[in-house]
CSV table of C-alpha atoms in Angstrom, one decimal:
chain,number,residue,atom,x,y,z
Z,834,MET,CA,0.0,0.0,0.0
Z,835,ILE,CA,1.3,3.4,-0.9
Z,836,SER,CA,0.7,5.8,1.9
Z,837,ASN,CA,1.1,9.6,2.6
Z,838,PRO,CA,4.5,10.9,3.6
Z,839,LYS,CA,4.9,11.2,7.3
Z,840,PRO,CA,3.9,14.7,8.5
Z,841,SER,CA,6.6,16.9,10.1
Z,842,GLN,CA,6.2,18.1,13.7
Z,843,HIS,CA,4.6,21.5,14.2
Z,844,LEU,CA,4.9,23.9,17.1
Z,845,LEU,CA,1.8,26.0,16.3
Z,846,PRO,CA,-1.6,25.0,17.8
Z,847,PHE,CA,-3.7,23.1,15.3
Z,848,SER,CA,-6.5,25.7,15.2
Z,849,LEU,CA,-4.0,28.6,14.5
Z,850,LYS,CA,-2.2,26.5,11.9
Z,851,ARG,CA,-5.4,25.8,10.1
Z,852,LYS,CA,-6.4,29.5,10.0
Z,853,LEU,CA,-3.0,30.5,8.7
Z,854,SER,CA,-3.1,27.8,6.1
Z,855,ALA,CA,-6.6,29.0,4.9
Z,856,LEU,CA,-5.3,32.6,4.6
Z,857,ALA,CA,-2.3,31.4,2.7
Z,858,VAL,CA,-4.4,29.4,0.3
Z,859,GLN,CA,-6.7,32.3,-0.3
Z,860,TYR,CA,-3.7,34.5,-1.1
Z,861,LEU,CA,-2.3,31.9,-3.5
Z,862,ARG,CA,-5.6,31.6,-5.3
Z,863,LYS,CA,-5.9,35.3,-5.9
Z,864,SER,CA,-2.2,36.3,-6.1
Z,865,PRO,CA,-1.0,38.1,-9.2
Z,866,ILE,CA,2.1,35.9,-9.1
Z,867,SER,CA,0.2,32.6,-8.9
Z,868,SER,CA,1.9,31.4,-12.0
Z,869,LEU,CA,5.2,31.6,-10.2
Z,870,PHE,CA,3.9,29.4,-7.4
Z,871,LYS,CA,2.7,26.9,-10.0
Z,872,ALA,CA,6.1,26.9,-11.6
Z,873,LEU,CA,7.5,26.0,-8.2
Z,874,GLY,CA,5.0,23.1,-7.8
Z,875,VAL,CA,2.7,24.9,-5.3
Z,876,PHE,CA,-1.0,24.4,-6.3
Z,877,VAL,CA,-4.4,25.2,-4.8
Z,878,CYS,CA,-7.7,24.1,-6.2
Z,879,ASN,CA,-9.5,26.9,-8.1
Z,880,SER,CA,-13.1,25.9,-8.5
Z,881,TYR,CA,-15.6,23.1,-8.8
Z,882,VAL,CA,-17.1,21.2,-11.8
Z,883,PRO,CA,-20.6,19.9,-10.8
Z,884,LEU,CA,-20.6,16.9,-13.2
Z,885,THR,CA,-23.8,15.4,-14.7
Z,886,ALA,CA,-24.5,13.2,-17.7
Z,887,ALA,CA,-26.0,16.3,-19.4
Z,888,ASN,CA,-22.9,18.5,-19.1
Z,889,ALA,CA,-20.1,16.0,-19.0
Z,890,GLU,CA,-19.1,16.5,-22.7
Z,891,LYS,CA,-19.0,20.3,-22.2
Z,892,MET,CA,-17.5,20.5,-18.7
Z,893,VAL,CA,-14.9,17.7,-18.9
Z,894,ARG,CA,-14.1,16.8,-22.4
Z,895,LYS,CA,-14.1,20.3,-24.0
Z,896,GLY,CA,-12.7,18.9,-27.2
Z,897,ARG,CA,-10.1,16.7,-25.4
Z,898,ASP,CA,-9.8,13.4,-27.3
Z,899,ASN,CA,-8.0,11.7,-24.4
Z,900,ILE,CA,-11.1,11.5,-22.2
Z,901,LYS,CA,-14.0,9.2,-22.7
Z,902,VAL,CA,-17.4,9.7,-21.0
Z,903,ASN,CA,-20.1,7.1,-20.4
Z,904,SER,CA,-23.2,7.4,-18.4
Z,905,VAL,CA,-26.0,5.2,-17.1
Z,906,LEU,CA,-29.1,5.8,-15.0
Z,907,GLU,CA,-30.0,3.2,-12.3
Z,908,VAL,CA,-33.5,3.3,-10.9
Z,909,ASN,CA,-35.0,1.2,-8.0
Z,910,HIS,CA,-38.2,-0.6,-9.2
Z,911,PHE,CA,-40.1,0.2,-6.0
Z,912,TYR,CA,-40.9,2.9,-3.6
Z,913,THR,CA,-39.8,2.6,0.1
Z,914,LYS,CA,-42.6,1.8,2.6
Z,915,PRO,CA,-44.0,4.4,5.0
Z,916,ALA,CA,-42.4,4.6,8.4
Z,917,ARG,CA,-44.0,4.5,11.8
Z,918,CYS,CA,-43.9,7.4,14.2
Z,919,VAL,CA,-45.9,8.8,17.2
Z,920,ASP,CA,-48.8,11.1,16.7
Z,921,GLN,CA,-48.1,14.6,15.4
Z,922,GLN,CA,-44.5,13.7,14.4
Z,923,GLU,CA,-44.9,12.7,10.8
Z,924,LEU,CA,-42.0,14.1,8.7
Z,925,GLN,CA,-42.2,14.6,5.0
Z,926,SER,CA,-38.5,13.8,4.6
Z,927,ILE,CA,-39.2,10.3,5.9
Z,928,SER,CA,-41.7,9.3,3.3
Z,929,PRO,CA,-41.9,6.9,0.4
Z,930,ILE,CA,-39.2,7.5,-2.3
Z,931,LYS,CA,-38.1,5.8,-5.5
Z,932,VAL,CA,-34.3,6.2,-5.5
Z,933,GLU,CA,-32.4,7.0,-8.7
Z,934,ALA,CA,-28.7,7.2,-9.3
Z,935,GLU,CA,-27.0,8.8,-12.4
Z,936,ILE,CA,-23.5,7.4,-13.0
Z,937,VAL,CA,-21.0,9.3,-15.0
Z,938,LEU,CA,-17.9,7.2,-15.8
Z,939,LEU,CA,-14.8,9.0,-16.9
Z,940,ASP,CA,-11.8,7.2,-18.6
Z,941,ILE,CA,-9.1,9.8,-18.5
Z,942,ARG,CA,-5.8,9.5,-20.4
Z,943,ASN,CA,-4.5,12.9,-19.5
Z,944,LYS,CA,-1.7,13.2,-17.0
Z,945,ASN,CA,-2.6,16.8,-16.2
Z,946,PHE,CA,-5.7,15.4,-14.4
Z,947,SER,CA,-4.9,14.2,-10.9
Z,948,LEU,CA,-6.2,12.6,-7.7
Z,949,ARG,CA,-5.3,14.8,-4.7
Z,950,ASN,CA,-6.7,15.6,-1.2
Z,951,ASN,CA,-9.5,13.0,-1.7
Z,952,HIS,CA,-10.7,14.4,-5.0
Z,953,LEU,CA,-10.4,14.2,-8.7
Z,954,LEU,CA,-9.0,17.4,-10.3
Z,955,ASP,CA,-8.9,18.5,-13.9
Z,956,ASP,CA,-6.0,20.2,-15.6
Z,957,GLY,CA,-7.2,23.6,-14.3
Z,958,MET,CA,-7.1,22.3,-10.7
Z,959,ASN,CA,-10.9,22.3,-10.5
Z,960,VAL,CA,-12.6,19.7,-8.3
Z,961,ILE,CA,-14.8,17.3,-10.3
Z,962,ASP,CA,-17.7,15.9,-8.3
Z,963,GLU,CA,-21.4,15.3,-8.1
Z,964,HIS,CA,-23.6,18.4,-8.6
Z,965,SER,CA,-25.0,18.6,-5.1
Z,966,ILE,CA,-21.9,18.9,-2.9
Z,967,GLN,CA,-21.3,22.1,-0.9
Z,968,PHE,CA,-18.0,23.1,-2.4
Z,969,ASN,CA,-17.5,26.1,-0.1
Z,970,LYS,CA,-17.4,23.7,2.9
Z,971,LEU,CA,-14.8,21.3,1.5
Z,972,PRO,CA,-11.5,21.1,3.3
Z,973,ILE,CA,-9.6,21.1,0.0
Z,974,ARG,CA,-10.5,24.7,-0.6
Z,975,LYS,CA,-8.4,25.7,2.4
Z,976,LYS,CA,-5.3,23.6,1.7
Z,977,VAL,CA,-2.3,23.6,-0.5
Z,978,LEU,CA,-2.7,20.6,-2.8
Z,979,SER,CA,-0.5,17.6,-2.2
Z,980,LYS,CA,2.3,17.0,-4.7
Z,981,ALA,CA,1.4,14.2,-7.0
Z,982,VAL,CA,3.5,11.2,-8.0
Z,983,SER,CA,3.2,9.8,-11.5
Z,984,LEU,CA,2.1,6.2,-11.8
Z,985,GLU,CA,2.2,3.8,-14.7
Z,986,GLY,CA,-1.0,2.0,-15.5
Z,987,ARG,CA,-4.6,2.5,-14.5
Z,988,VAL,CA,-5.8,4.1,-11.3
Z,989,ALA,CA,-9.4,3.9,-10.1
Z,990,TYR,CA,-10.9,6.7,-7.9
Z,991,LEU,CA,-12.2,5.2,-4.7
Z,992,SER,CA,-12.7,8.2,-2.4
Z,993,ASN,CA,-15.2,11.0,-1.6
Z,994,THR,CA,-15.5,14.2,0.4
Z,995,ASP,CA,-15.1,12.3,3.6
Z,996,PRO,CA,-13.7,8.7,3.0
Z,997,SER,CA,-13.0,8.2,6.7
Z,998,ASN,CA,-16.8,8.4,7.5
Z,999,TYR,CA,-18.1,4.9,7.9
Z,1000,TYR,CA,-21.4,5.5,6.0
Z,1001,HIS,CA,-19.7,7.3,3.2
Z,1002,TRP,CA,-17.3,4.5,2.8
Z,1003,MET,CA,-19.5,1.5,3.1
Z,1004,CYS,CA,-22.5,2.9,1.2
Z,1005,ARG,CA,-21.2,5.5,-1.3
Z,1006,THR,CA,-17.5,4.7,-2.0
Z,1007,LEU,CA,-16.9,1.0,-1.6
Z,1008,PRO,CA,-19.8,0.1,-4.1
Z,1009,LEU,CA,-17.9,2.0,-6.8
Z,1010,LEU,CA,-16.0,-1.2,-7.2
Z,1011,ARG,CA,-19.1,-2.8,-8.6
Z,1012,ILE,CA,-19.1,-0.2,-11.4
Z,1013,TYR,CA,-15.4,-0.5,-12.1
Z,1014,ASP,CA,-15.7,-4.3,-12.2
Z,1015,GLU,CA,-18.7,-4.1,-14.7
Z,1016,TRP,CA,-16.9,-1.6,-17.0
Z,1017,HIS,CA,-13.3,-2.5,-16.8
Z,1018,GLY,CA,-12.8,-5.6,-14.5
Z,1019,LEU,CA,-11.0,-5.1,-11.2
Z,1020,ASP,CA,-8.0,-7.2,-12.3
Z,1021,ALA,CA,-7.3,-4.7,-15.1
Z,1022,ILE,CA,-6.9,-1.8,-12.5
Z,1023,ASP,CA,-3.4,-1.4,-11.2
Z,1024,PHE,CA,-4.2,0.9,-8.2
Z,1025,PHE,CA,-7.1,2.2,-6.2
Z,1026,TYR,CA,-6.9,5.7,-4.8
Z,1027,VAL,CA,-8.7,5.9,-1.5
Z,1028,GLY,CA,-7.8,9.4,-0.5
Z,1029,GLN,CA,-5.6,11.0,2.1
Z,1030,SER,CA,-7.8,10.7,5.2
Z,1031,PRO,CA,-7.0,8.2,7.9
Z,1032,PHE,CA,-7.0,4.6,6.6
Z,1033,CYS,CA,-9.0,2.6,9.1
Z,1034,ASP,CA,-9.5,-1.0,9.9
Z,1035,PHE,CA,-13.0,-1.0,8.2
Z,1036,HIS,CA,-11.3,0.1,5.0
Z,1037,ARG,CA,-8.9,-2.8,5.2
Z,1038,GLU,CA,-11.5,-5.4,6.1
Z,1039,SER,CA,-13.9,-4.3,3.4
Z,1040,LEU,CA,-11.3,-4.0,0.6
Z,1041,ILE,CA,-10.0,-7.5,1.4
Z,1042,ARG,CA,-13.5,-8.8,1.3
Z,1043,ALA,CA,-14.1,-7.1,-2.1
Z,1044,GLY,CA,-11.0,-8.8,-3.5
Z,1045,VAL,CA,-8.7,-5.7,-3.6
Z,1046,PRO,CA,-5.2,-6.5,-2.5
Z,1047,LEU,CA,-3.9,-3.8,-0.1
Z,1048,GLU,CA,-0.7,-3.5,-2.0
Z,1049,ARG,CA,-2.8,-2.0,-4.9
Z,1050,VAL,CA,-4.3,0.7,-2.6
Z,1051,ILE,CA,-2.8,4.2,-2.8
Z,1052,GLN,CA,-3.3,7.2,-0.6
Z,1053,ARG,CA,-0.7,9.5,-2.0
Z,1054,ALA,CA,-1.7,12.2,-4.5
Z,1055,CYS,CA,-1.1,10.9,-8.0
Z,1056,THR,CA,-1.4,11.2,-11.8
Z,1057,ALA,CA,-1.5,8.2,-14.0
Z,1058,ASP,CA,-1.5,6.9,-17.5
Z,1059,ARG,CA,-5.2,6.3,-17.1
Z,1060,ILE,CA,-7.6,7.5,-14.3
Z,1061,ILE,CA,-11.0,5.8,-14.0
Z,1062,ALA,CA,-13.5,7.7,-12.0
Z,1063,ALA,CA,-17.2,7.2,-11.4
Z,1064,ILE,CA,-19.2,10.2,-10.3
Z,1065,ILE,CA,-22.7,9.4,-8.9
Z,1066,ASN,CA,-25.6,11.9,-8.6
Z,1067,ARG,CA,-28.3,10.4,-6.4
Z,1068,SER,CA,-31.9,11.6,-6.5
Z,1069,ARG,CA,-32.4,14.1,-3.6
Z,1070,HIS,CA,-35.4,13.8,-1.3
Z,1071,TYR,CA,-36.0,16.8,1.1
Z,1072,GLY,CA,-32.2,17.4,1.3
Z,1073,SER,CA,-31.1,13.7,1.6
Z,1074,ALA,CA,-29.6,11.7,-1.2
Z,1075,PRO,CA,-29.9,8.0,-0.3
Z,1076,ILE,CA,-28.1,5.3,-2.1
Z,1077,ILE,CA,-29.4,3.0,-4.8
Z,1078,GLU,CA,-30.3,-0.6,-3.8
Z,1079,LYS,CA,-27.5,-2.0,-5.9
Z,1080,SER,CA,-25.0,-0.3,-3.7
Z,1081,TYR,CA,-26.6,-1.8,-0.6
Z,1082,ILE,CA,-26.6,-5.3,-2.1
Z,1083,PHE,CA,-22.9,-5.0,-3.1
Z,1084,SER,CA,-21.7,-4.1,0.5
Z,1085,ARG,CA,-24.1,-6.5,2.2
Z,1086,ASN,CA,-23.0,-9.4,0.0
Z,1087,LEU,CA,-19.4,-9.1,1.1
Z,1088,PHE,CA,-20.5,-10.7,4.4
Z,1089,GLN,CA,-22.9,-13.3,3.0
Z,1090,GLU,CA,-21.5,-16.2,5.0
Z,1091,GLU,CA,-21.9,-14.4,8.3
Z,1092,LEU,CA,-25.5,-13.4,7.4
Z,1093,LYS,CA,-26.4,-17.0,6.7
Z,1094,SER,CA,-25.4,-18.1,10.1
Z,1095,ASN,CA,-26.6,-15.2,12.3
Z,1096,TYR,CA,-30.3,-15.2,13.2
Z,1097,GLY,CA,-30.3,-14.1,16.9
Z,1098,LYS,CA,-33.0,-12.6,19.1
Z,1099,GLU,CA,-31.0,-9.7,20.7
Z,1100,ARG,CA,-32.6,-6.3,21.3
Z,1101,ILE,CA,-29.9,-3.6,21.3
Z,1102,TYR,CA,-29.6,0.0,22.0
Z,1103,VAL,CA,-26.6,1.4,20.1
Z,1104,ALA,CA,-24.9,4.1,22.2
Z,1105,ARG,CA,-23.2,7.0,20.4
Z,1106,GLY,CA,-19.9,6.2,22.1
Z,1107,ASN,CA,-17.1,8.7,22.6
Z,1108,VAL,CA,-18.5,11.6,20.6
Z,1109,GLN,CA,-18.6,15.4,21.0
Z,1110,ARG,CA,-21.7,15.9,18.8
Z,1111,ARG,CA,-25.2,14.5,18.3
Z,1112,ARG,CA,-25.1,13.3,22.0
Z,1113,LEU,CA,-28.3,11.9,23.6
Z,1114,MET,CA,-28.6,14.2,26.6
Z,1115,ASN,CA,-31.0,12.0,28.6
Z,1116,GLU,CA,-29.4,8.7,27.5
Z,1117,THR,CA,-29.7,7.2,31.0
Z,1118,GLU,CA,-33.5,7.6,31.0
Z,1119,VAL,CA,-33.8,6.2,27.5
Z,1120,ILE,CA,-31.7,3.1,28.4
Z,1121,SER,CA,-33.7,2.6,31.6
Z,1122,LEU,CA,-36.9,2.5,29.6
Z,1123,LEU,CA,-35.5,0.2,26.9
Z,1124,LYS,CA,-34.3,-2.3,29.5
Z,1125,GLU,CA,-37.9,-2.8,30.5
Z,1126,TYR,CA,-38.4,-4.2,26.9
Z,1127,GLY,CA,-35.3,-6.5,27.1
Z,1128,PHE,CA,-32.7,-4.2,25.5
Z,1129,LYS,CA,-29.0,-4.3,26.2
Z,1130,VAL,CA,-26.5,-1.5,25.5
Z,1131,VAL,CA,-23.8,-1.9,22.9
Z,1132,SER,CA,-21.2,0.4,21.3
Z,1133,MET,CA,-19.5,0.1,18.0
Z,1134,ASP,CA,-16.3,1.8,19.3
Z,1135,GLY,CA,-13.3,-0.4,18.8
Z,1136,LYS,CA,-15.3,-3.2,17.1
Z,1137,THR,CA,-14.0,-4.8,13.9
Z,1138,LEU,CA,-16.2,-4.7,10.9
Z,1139,GLN,CA,-16.9,-8.4,11.2
Z,1140,GLU,CA,-17.9,-7.9,14.9
Z,1141,GLN,CA,-20.3,-5.1,13.9
Z,1142,VAL,CA,-21.9,-7.4,11.2
Z,1143,LYS,CA,-22.4,-10.1,13.8
Z,1144,ILE,CA,-24.0,-7.8,16.4
Z,1145,PHE,CA,-26.5,-6.3,13.9
Z,1146,SER,CA,-27.3,-9.5,12.1
Z,1147,ASN,CA,-28.0,-11.2,15.4
Z,1148,SER,CA,-30.5,-8.5,16.5
Z,1149,GLU,CA,-34.3,-8.6,16.2
Z,1150,ALA,CA,-34.7,-5.0,17.5
Z,1151,ILE,CA,-32.4,-2.0,17.2
Z,1152,VAL,CA,-32.8,1.5,18.8
Z,1153,ALA,CA,-30.1,4.2,18.1
Z,1154,PRO,CA,-29.6,7.9,17.6
Z,1155,HIS,CA,-28.9,8.9,14.0
Z,1156,GLY,CA,-25.2,8.3,13.4
Z,1157,ALA,CA,-22.6,6.3,11.5
Z,1158,ALA,CA,-23.2,3.1,13.6
Z,1159,LEU,CA,-26.5,2.7,11.8
Z,1160,THR,CA,-24.6,2.0,8.6
Z,1161,ASN,CA,-24.6,-1.6,10.0
Z,1162,LEU,CA,-28.3,-1.7,9.0
Z,1163,LEU,CA,-26.7,-3.1,5.8
Z,1164,PHE,CA,-26.5,-6.4,7.7
Z,1165,ILE,CA,-29.8,-6.8,9.5
Z,1166,GLN,CA,-32.2,-9.7,9.0
Z,1167,PRO,CA,-35.7,-9.2,7.4
Z,1168,LYS,CA,-38.4,-8.0,9.9
Z,1169,THR,CA,-35.9,-6.5,12.3
Z,1170,LYS,CA,-37.5,-3.7,14.2
Z,1171,VAL,CA,-35.6,-0.4,14.0
Z,1172,ILE,CA,-36.2,2.9,15.9
Z,1173,GLU,CA,-34.1,5.8,14.8
Z,1174,LEU,CA,-33.8,8.8,17.1
Z,1175,PHE,CA,-33.3,12.2,15.5
Z,1176,PRO,CA,-32.4,15.6,17.1
Z,1177,TYR,CA,-35.0,18.3,16.8
Z,1178,GLY,CA,-34.3,20.3,13.6
Z,1179,PHE,CA,-32.4,17.7,11.7
Z,1180,VAL,CA,-33.5,14.7,9.7
Z,1181,ASN,CA,-31.8,12.5,7.1
Z,1182,SER,CA,-33.5,9.6,5.3
Z,1183,CYS,CA,-30.4,7.5,4.6
Z,1184,TYR,CA,-31.0,4.9,7.3
Z,1185,TYR,CA,-34.7,4.8,6.6
Z,1186,VAL,CA,-33.8,3.8,3.1
Z,1187,LEU,CA,-31.3,1.2,4.3
Z,1188,SER,CA,-33.9,-0.3,6.6
Z,1189,ASN,CA,-36.3,-0.6,3.6
Z,1190,TYR,CA,-33.7,-2.4,1.6
Z,1191,GLY,CA,-33.2,-4.8,4.5
Z,1192,LYS,CA,-37.0,-5.3,4.8
Z,1193,ALA,CA,-37.0,-4.0,8.3
Z,1194,ASP,CA,-39.9,-2.6,10.4
Z,1195,TYR,CA,-38.7,1.0,10.6
Z,1196,SER,CA,-39.9,3.7,13.0
Z,1197,TYR,CA,-38.5,7.1,14.0
Z,1198,LEU,CA,-38.8,9.5,16.9
Z,1199,GLN,CA,-37.7,13.1,16.8
Z,1200,GLY,CA,-36.3,14.7,19.9
Z,1201,GLU,CA,-37.5,17.8,21.7
Z,1202,GLU,CA,-36.4,21.4,21.0
Z,1203,ILE,CA,-33.4,22.3,23.2
Z,1204,ILE,CA,-30.7,24.9,23.4
Z,1205,GLN,CA,-27.9,23.8,21.1
Z,1206,THR,CA,-24.1,24.4,21.4
Z,1207,HIS,CA,-23.6,23.5,17.7
Z,1208,THR,CA,-24.7,25.7,14.8
Z,1209,ASP,CA,-24.6,22.9,12.2
Z,1210,PRO,CA,-27.9,20.9,12.4
Z,1211,HIS,CA,-25.9,17.8,11.5
Z,1212,HIS,CA,-24.2,18.1,14.9
Z,1213,PHE,CA,-27.3,18.9,17.0
Z,1214,ASP,CA,-27.7,17.0,20.3
Z,1215,LEU,CA,-30.8,15.1,21.2
Z,1216,TYR,CA,-33.3,15.1,24.1
Z,1217,ILE,CA,-35.9,12.4,23.8
Z,1218,ASP,CA,-39.4,12.7,25.4
Z,1219,ILE,CA,-39.6,9.4,27.4
Z,1220,HIS,CA,-43.4,9.3,27.2
Z,1221,LYS,CA,-43.3,9.5,23.4
Z,1222,LEU,CA,-40.6,6.7,23.3
Z,1223,LYS,CA,-42.7,4.6,25.6
Z,1224,GLN,CA,-45.8,5.1,23.4
Z,1225,LEU,CA,-43.8,4.0,20.4
Z,1226,CYS,CA,-42.3,1.0,22.2
Z,1227,LYS,CA,-45.9,-0.1,23.2
Z,1228,GLN,CA,-47.0,0.0,19.6
Z,1229,ILE,CA,-44.0,-2.1,18.5
Z,1230,PHE,CA,-43.3,-4.5,21.3
Z,1231,SER,CA,-46.6,-5.1,23.1
């Protein structure tokens, strides 16, 4: 495996270093002598190319004969089933949806294109990605781009805006292997670029399961004789962009043997673990109530991917706050009862859709309005009304 160079030691506090770096990058982007910096090998990303099937020829090829573009539209043949909730809590964002995914596949034979800082960049140092990302919030905008090594052969893009996020990896990124295998064959790909974020055990476990040797995994920024990149635009539903069923099937099938042997009757509450955001403020009360219904508390912290698969596939009922641990709904058995807890002011349908793919009995409960210490709704803490949770549990378990 080709990793990043080891970072040097810094004396400045991280927050100050990050601010100074952002200011330096802003200067480099607007500097009248930016061409001099480029000549010295110092690059920053300039802008963002929101790629779709409709604009790919215009936005990427632009008359370049060394880039091929293919596209395909994948559509689920069904709508998701309605979810259960308590009275007066029905949310439009958790409602039946027919998911679509538009795939744009690029075959690039242009060494001025590169893979850096988790992204595909064109020869103008513009990020190429799906049309719905919030480019202004991407870390790459505030960083000097990593220097790229030149590789012989074919490199496949296997990264995203946050490849160290468990859901992003298992549901959005790892399934790109299915597309590359269908169009090129995995054996024909020399390297797989997974980005420059921390490379975790779940990356290793899942790649080995998918048949990708770790010696063909690269984290360093690179150019190559050929870059293969699939950009996927998923249909949006009230702000969420759930994955297509084919992606769910791909990741689930990597653990087919475990799923065949695990049919337990556990009832689990999945604690958020050691986190600083999206905390359940009255977790003790919630756990006390759930124990009356036979639940035990589990945490995914420190668990291997295989251990997480076993825990979820052995459970007949799962209650958890919205968070990456629910990615393991990939591995539930049909008819599993799922209750997802949301903070007031934030909802995302990604796990509702996963539950549908797994043929689960899905319910949700939104928390109460509280004073928040975070400004980003994605990070809001939760406070659950125990009476509402008890009402929901009576409907499901009595």
